[in-house]
PDB file of C-alpha atoms and ligand atoms in Angstrom:
ATOM      1  CA  MET E   1      27.460  24.748   3.438  1.00 86.00           C
ATOM      2  CA  THR E   2      24.612  23.834   5.815  1.00 94.00           C
ATOM      3  CA  GLY E   3      25.018  20.051   5.457  1.00 96.00           C
ATOM      4  CA  ARG E   4      21.622  19.640   3.758  1.00 98.00           C
ATOM      5  CA  ASN E   5      22.912  17.709   0.761  1.00 98.00           C
ATOM      6  CA  LYS E   6      25.149  15.504   2.855  1.00 97.00           C
ATOM      7  CA  LYS E   7      22.079  14.588   4.906  1.00 98.00           C
ATOM      8  CA  LEU E   8      20.022  14.076   1.757  1.00 98.00           C
ATOM      9  CA  ALA E   9      22.657  11.849   0.160  1.00 98.00           C
ATOM     10  CA  LYS E  10      22.849   9.797   3.362  1.00 98.00           C
ATOM     11  CA  TYR E  11      19.044   9.512   3.458  1.00 98.00           C
ATOM     12  CA  LEU E  12      18.981   8.231  -0.142  1.00 98.00           C
ATOM     13  CA  ALA E  13      21.921   5.876   0.412  1.00 98.00           C
ATOM     14  CA  ASP E  14      20.128   4.361   3.434  1.00 98.00           C
ATOM     15  CA  TYR E  15      16.935   4.015   1.383  1.00 98.00           C
ATOM     16  CA  LEU E  16      18.779   2.252  -1.461  1.00 98.00           C
ATOM     17  CA  GLU E  17      20.623  -0.043   0.947  1.00 98.00           C
ATOM     18  CA  LYS E  18      17.388  -0.966   2.714  1.00 98.00           C
ATOM     19  CA  ASN E  19      16.121  -1.985  -0.706  1.00 97.00           C
ATOM     20  CA  GLY E  20      19.082  -4.231  -1.440  1.00 96.00           C
ATOM     21  CA  ALA E  21      21.613  -1.988  -3.202  1.00 97.00           C
ATOM     22  CA  GLU E  22      25.306  -1.750  -2.386  1.00 97.00           C
ATOM     23  CA  VAL E  23      26.116   1.972  -2.210  1.00 98.00           C
ATOM     24  CA  THR E  24      29.379   3.924  -2.318  1.00 97.00           C
ATOM     25  CA  LEU E  25      29.024   7.499  -1.021  1.00 97.00           C
ATOM     26  CA  GLN E  26      31.654   9.951  -2.242  1.00 97.00           C
ATOM     27  CA  GLU E  27      32.212  13.696  -1.992  1.00 97.00           C
ATOM     28  CA  MET E  28      32.448  15.115  -5.510  1.00 96.00           C
ATOM     29  CA  ILE E  29      35.780  16.709  -4.655  1.00 96.00           C
ATOM     30  CA  ASP E  30      37.168  13.164  -4.174  1.00 96.00           C
ATOM     31  CA  ALA E  31      35.249  11.474  -7.004  1.00 97.00           C
ATOM     32  CA  ASP E  32      36.944  10.340 -10.229  1.00 97.00           C
ATOM     33  CA  ALA E  33      34.704  10.797 -13.270  1.00 97.00           C
ATOM     34  CA  PHE E  34      36.799   8.274 -15.202  1.00 96.00           C
ATOM     35  CA  GLU E  35      35.888   5.530 -12.695  1.00 96.00           C
ATOM     36  CA  LEU E  36      32.134   5.937 -13.113  1.00 96.00           C
ATOM     37  CA  VAL E  37      31.809   3.234 -15.770  1.00 93.00           C
ATOM     38  CA  ASN E  38      32.799   0.702 -13.086  1.00 94.00           C
ATOM     39  CA  TYR E  39      29.479   1.304 -11.310  1.00 97.00           C
ATOM     40  CA  ASP E  40      25.998   0.180 -12.358  1.00 96.00           C
ATOM     41  CA  ALA E  41      24.494   3.564 -11.567  1.00 98.00           C
ATOM     42  CA  LEU E  42      25.442   7.068 -10.485  1.00 98.00           C
ATOM     43  CA  ILE E  43      23.365   9.517  -8.446  1.00 98.00           C
ATOM     44  CA  VAL E  44      24.613  13.099  -8.187  1.00 98.00           C
ATOM     45  CA  ASP E  45      23.378  15.260  -5.301  1.00 98.00           C
ATOM     46  CA  THR E  46      24.429  18.900  -5.642  1.00 98.00           C
ATOM     47  CA  TYR E  47      23.690  22.305  -4.193  1.00 98.00           C
ATOM     48  CA  THR E  48      23.798  25.433  -6.392  1.00 98.00           C
ATOM     49  CA  TYR E  49      26.061  28.403  -5.734  1.00 97.00           C
ATOM     50  CA  HIS E  50      27.153  31.795  -7.161  1.00 93.00           C
ATOM     51  CA  ASP E  51      23.952  32.738  -9.039  1.00 93.00           C
ATOM     52  CA  GLY E  52      23.210  29.381 -10.557  1.00 97.00           C
ATOM     53  CA  GLU E  53      26.625  27.770 -10.738  1.00 97.00           C
ATOM     54  CA  VAL E  54      27.982  24.299 -10.028  1.00 98.00           C
ATOM     55  CA  PRO E  55      29.663  24.331  -6.567  1.00 97.00           C
ATOM     56  CA  ASP E  56      33.401  25.094  -6.657  1.00 97.00           C
ATOM     57  CA  GLU E  57      34.306  21.742  -5.104  1.00 96.00           C
ATOM     58  CA  ALA E  58      32.312  19.921  -7.807  1.00 97.00           C
ATOM     59  CA  GLN E  59      33.798  21.840 -10.744  1.00 98.00           C
ATOM     60  CA  ASP E  60      36.728  19.500 -11.565  1.00 98.00           C
ATOM     61  CA  PHE E  61      34.443  16.462 -11.487  1.00 98.00           C
ATOM     62  CA  PHE E  62      31.921  18.316 -13.678  1.00 98.00           C
ATOM     63  CA  ASP E  63      34.587  19.374 -16.196  1.00 98.00           C
ATOM     64  CA  ASP E  64      36.003  15.832 -16.395  1.00 98.00           C
ATOM     65  CA  LEU E  65      32.563  14.502 -17.353  1.00 98.00           C
ATOM     66  CA  LYS E  66      33.009  16.211 -20.734  1.00 97.00           C
ATOM     67  CA  ASP E  67      35.844  13.758 -21.488  1.00 98.00           C
ATOM     68  CA  VAL E  68      34.075  10.640 -20.211  1.00 97.00           C
ATOM     69  CA  ASP E  69      31.952   8.139 -22.130  1.00 97.00           C
ATOM     70  CA  LEU E  70      29.526   6.750 -19.555  1.00 97.00           C
ATOM     71  CA  GLU E  71      28.601   3.916 -21.945  1.00 96.00           C
ATOM     72  CA  GLY E  72      24.962   3.986 -20.896  1.00 96.00           C
ATOM     73  CA  THR E  73      25.605   4.035 -17.120  1.00 97.00           C
ATOM     74  CA  LYS E  74      22.261   4.731 -15.421  1.00 98.00           C
ATOM     75  CA  PHE E  75      22.061   8.035 -13.601  1.00 98.00           C
ATOM     76  CA  ALA E  76      19.827  10.394 -11.646  1.00 98.00           C
ATOM     77  CA  VAL E  77      20.363  13.870 -10.197  1.00 99.00           C
ATOM     78  CA  LEU E  78      18.918  15.668  -7.179  1.00 99.00           C
ATOM     79  CA  GLY E  79      19.800  18.490  -4.864  1.00 98.00           C
ATOM     80  CA  SER E  80      18.760  20.921  -2.200  1.00 98.00           C
ATOM     81  CA  SER E  81      19.202  24.567  -3.227  1.00 98.00           C
ATOM     82  CA  SER E  82      17.191  27.672  -2.381  1.00 98.00           C
ATOM     83  CA  LYS E  83      14.340  29.582  -3.977  1.00 98.00           C
ATOM     84  CA  ASP E  84      15.680  32.685  -2.231  1.00 97.00           C
ATOM     85  CA  HIS E  85      18.278  32.817  -5.006  1.00 96.00           C
ATOM     86  CA  LEU E  86      18.031  33.314  -8.753  1.00 94.00           C
ATOM     87  CA  HIS E  87      18.343  30.216 -10.937  1.00 97.00           C
ATOM     88  CA  PHE E  88      16.871  27.807  -8.391  1.00 98.00           C
ATOM     89  CA  GLY E  89      18.767  24.529  -8.412  1.00 98.00           C
ATOM     90  CA  ARG E  90      20.467  25.180 -11.723  1.00 98.00           C
ATOM     91  CA  ALA E  91      23.435  22.963 -10.865  1.00 98.00           C
ATOM     92  CA  VAL E  92      20.942  20.065 -10.932  1.00 98.00           C
ATOM     93  CA  ASP E  93      20.084  21.054 -14.526  1.00 98.00           C
ATOM     94  CA  TYR E  94      23.749  21.389 -15.498  1.00 98.00           C
ATOM     95  CA  PHE E  95      24.595  17.921 -14.156  1.00 98.00           C
ATOM     96  CA  THR E  96      21.512  16.418 -15.787  1.00 98.00           C
ATOM     97  CA  MET E  97      22.501  17.856 -19.171  1.00 98.00           C
ATOM     98  CA  GLU E  98      26.157  16.954 -18.830  1.00 98.00           C
ATOM     99  CA  LEU E  99      25.528  13.341 -17.798  1.00 98.00           C
ATOM    100  CA  ASN E 100      23.150  12.935 -20.757  1.00 98.00           C
ATOM    101  CA  SER E 101      25.794  14.441 -23.074  1.00 98.00           C
ATOM    102  CA  SER E 102      28.349  12.015 -21.653  1.00 98.00           C
ATOM    103  CA  ASN E 103      26.224   9.103 -22.864  1.00 97.00           C
ATOM    104  CA  GLY E 104      24.645   8.262 -19.516  1.00 98.00           C
ATOM    105  CA  GLU E 105      21.117   6.885 -19.367  1.00 98.00           C
ATOM    106  CA  GLN E 106      18.836   9.072 -17.250  1.00 98.00           C
ATOM    107  CA  VAL E 107      16.464   6.761 -15.349  1.00 98.00           C
ATOM    108  CA  ALA E 108      14.609   9.257 -13.119  1.00 98.00           C
ATOM    109  CA  ASP E 109      13.362  12.830 -13.345  1.00 98.00           C
ATOM    110  CA  SER E 110      15.738  15.189 -11.576  1.00 98.00           C
ATOM    111  CA  VAL E 111      14.580  16.369  -8.142  1.00 98.00           C
ATOM    112  CA  LYS E 112      15.095  19.935  -6.870  1.00 98.00           C
ATOM    113  CA  ILE E 113      14.397  20.652  -3.210  1.00 98.00           C
ATOM    114  CA  ASP E 114      13.987  24.085  -1.643  1.00 98.00           C
ATOM    115  CA  LYS E 115      16.255  24.121   1.421  1.00 98.00           C
ATOM    116  CA  ASP E 116      15.286  21.352   3.884  1.00 98.00           C
ATOM    117  CA  PRO E 117      13.155  18.542   2.430  1.00 98.00           C
ATOM    118  CA  ASP E 118       9.558  18.180   3.617  1.00 98.00           C
ATOM    119  CA  ALA E 119       7.581  14.923   3.540  1.00 98.00           C
ATOM    120  CA  ASP E 120       6.538  15.427  -0.103  1.00 98.00           C
ATOM    121  CA  ASP E 121      10.129  16.107  -1.118  1.00 98.00           C
ATOM    122  CA  LEU E 122      11.248  12.898   0.574  1.00 98.00           C
ATOM    123  CA  LYS E 123       8.582  10.995  -1.369  1.00 98.00           C
ATOM    124  CA  ARG E 124      10.070  12.394  -4.571  1.00 98.00           C
ATOM    125  CA  VAL E 125      13.532  11.318  -3.392  1.00 98.00           C
ATOM    126  CA  ASP E 126      12.231   7.801  -2.624  1.00 98.00           C
ATOM    127  CA  MET E 127      10.681   7.667  -6.100  1.00 98.00           C
ATOM    128  CA  LEU E 128      13.997   8.677  -7.647  1.00 98.00           C
ATOM    129  CA  GLY E 129      15.632   5.822  -5.701  1.00 98.00           C
ATOM    130  CA  ASP E 130      12.913   3.387  -6.798  1.00 98.00           C
ATOM    131  CA  ASN E 131      13.438   4.326 -10.446  1.00 98.00           C
ATOM    132  CA  VAL E 132      17.187   3.787 -10.182  1.00 98.00           C
ATOM    133  CA  LEU E 133      16.664   0.383  -8.518  1.00 98.00           C
ATOM    134  CA  LYS E 134      14.054  -0.617 -11.109  1.00 98.00           C
ATOM    135  CA  SER E 135      16.450   0.276 -13.934  1.00 98.00           C
ATOM    136  CA  LEU E 136      19.027  -2.158 -12.529  1.00 96.00           C
ATOM    137  CA  LYS E 137      16.745  -5.196 -12.443  1.00 90.00           C
TER     138      LYS E 137
HETATM  139  C1  FMN P 201      26.296  32.643  -1.383  1.00 93.38           C
HETATM  140  C2  FMN P 201      25.223  31.648  -1.739  1.00 93.38           C
HETATM  141  C3  FMN P 201      24.827  31.552  -3.075  1.00 93.38           C
HETATM  142  C4  FMN P 201      23.792  30.680  -3.430  1.00 93.38           C
HETATM  143  N1  FMN P 201      23.383  30.639  -4.736  1.00 93.38           N
HETATM  144  C5  FMN P 201      22.322  29.882  -5.079  1.00 93.38           C
HETATM  145  C6  FMN P 201      21.827  29.897  -6.407  1.00 93.38           C
HETATM  146  O1  FMN P 201      22.325  30.574  -7.296  1.00 93.38           O
HETATM  147  N2  FMN P 201      20.739  29.113  -6.698  1.00 93.38           N
HETATM  148  C7  FMN P 201      20.130  28.319  -5.762  1.00 93.38           C
HETATM  149  O2  FMN P 201      19.134  27.653  -6.103  1.00 93.38           O
HETATM  150  N3  FMN P 201      20.588  28.281  -4.483  1.00 93.38           N
HETATM  151  C8  FMN P 201      21.660  29.030  -4.119  1.00 93.38           C
HETATM  152  N4  FMN P 201      22.144  28.993  -2.828  1.00 93.38           N
HETATM  153  C9  FMN P 201      21.448  28.162  -1.812  1.00 93.38           C
HETATM  154  C10 FMN P 201      22.110  26.819  -1.526  1.00 93.38           C
HETATM  155  O3  FMN P 201      22.226  26.027  -2.706  1.00 93.38           O
HETATM  156  C11 FMN P 201      21.245  26.068  -0.478  1.00 93.38           C
HETATM  157  O4  FMN P 201      21.314  26.772   0.749  1.00 93.38           O
HETATM  158  C12 FMN P 201      21.604  24.615  -0.271  1.00 93.38           C
HETATM  159  O5  FMN P 201      20.539  23.986   0.449  1.00 93.38           O
HETATM  160  C13 FMN P 201      22.903  24.423   0.476  1.00 93.38           C
HETATM  161  O6  FMN P 201      23.180  23.053   0.491  1.00 93.38           O
HETATM  162  P1  FMN P 201      24.328  22.442   1.445  1.00 93.38           P
HETATM  163  O7  FMN P 201      23.981  22.768   2.855  1.00 93.38           O
HETATM  164  O8  FMN P 201      24.308  20.981   1.184  1.00 93.38           O
HETATM  165  O9  FMN P 201      25.617  23.055   1.002  1.00 93.38           O
HETATM  166  C14 FMN P 201      23.176  29.849  -2.449  1.00 93.38           C
HETATM  167  C15 FMN P 201      23.624  29.948  -1.114  1.00 93.38           C
HETATM  168  C16 FMN P 201      24.606  30.819  -0.757  1.00 93.38           C
HETATM  169  C17 FMN P 201      25.046  30.913   0.693  1.00 93.38           C
END
C-alpha cells in the first residue's frame, strides 16, 4: 500500500547478497508455494490488513501452504504493519504458524515493524538475515 514492505524486502535482499547469498525476490501474488522446496530458504515479508488478516494478494499463496510439505526448508518471517490498528502484525504470526505447520524449519524469530523501520528495527532485520545465512552453512 505504501511500499514499505517492498522497500524492506529489497533492503534484506541487498543485505543477504552482500553476505554471499543468491536471492530471488518475488511478489506473493506471483509466488508458487509448490516450488518452495527448490530453494534452500524462504523469507516471507508481509503487511497486515483488514483487522489482522493476511493481505488479499497473499491469500492464495497462504492457502496453498496448507497443501505443501516444505521438507525442512529453512524459513523466517518479517513485516511492517501498524500499531494504529488492532492485531498488530498478525499476518506475520499467521505465516509463522503456517510455515511451521507445513514442516518448514524456523531459523529466526519473526520480526514485526511499526510502519517505517528505525535503526533498531533494521538491526533486527539484519539479525534475521544473519540467522538465515548461518542456518545454510
Ligand atoms: C485499511 C487498512 C487496514 C490495516 N489493518 C491493519 C491491521 O489489522 N493490523 C496491522 O498491524 N496493520 C494494519 N494496517 C497497516 C499496514 O499493515 C501498514 O501500513 C503497512 O506498513 C503497510 O505496508 P505496505 O506499504 O508494504 O503495504 C492496515 C492499513 C490499512 C490502510
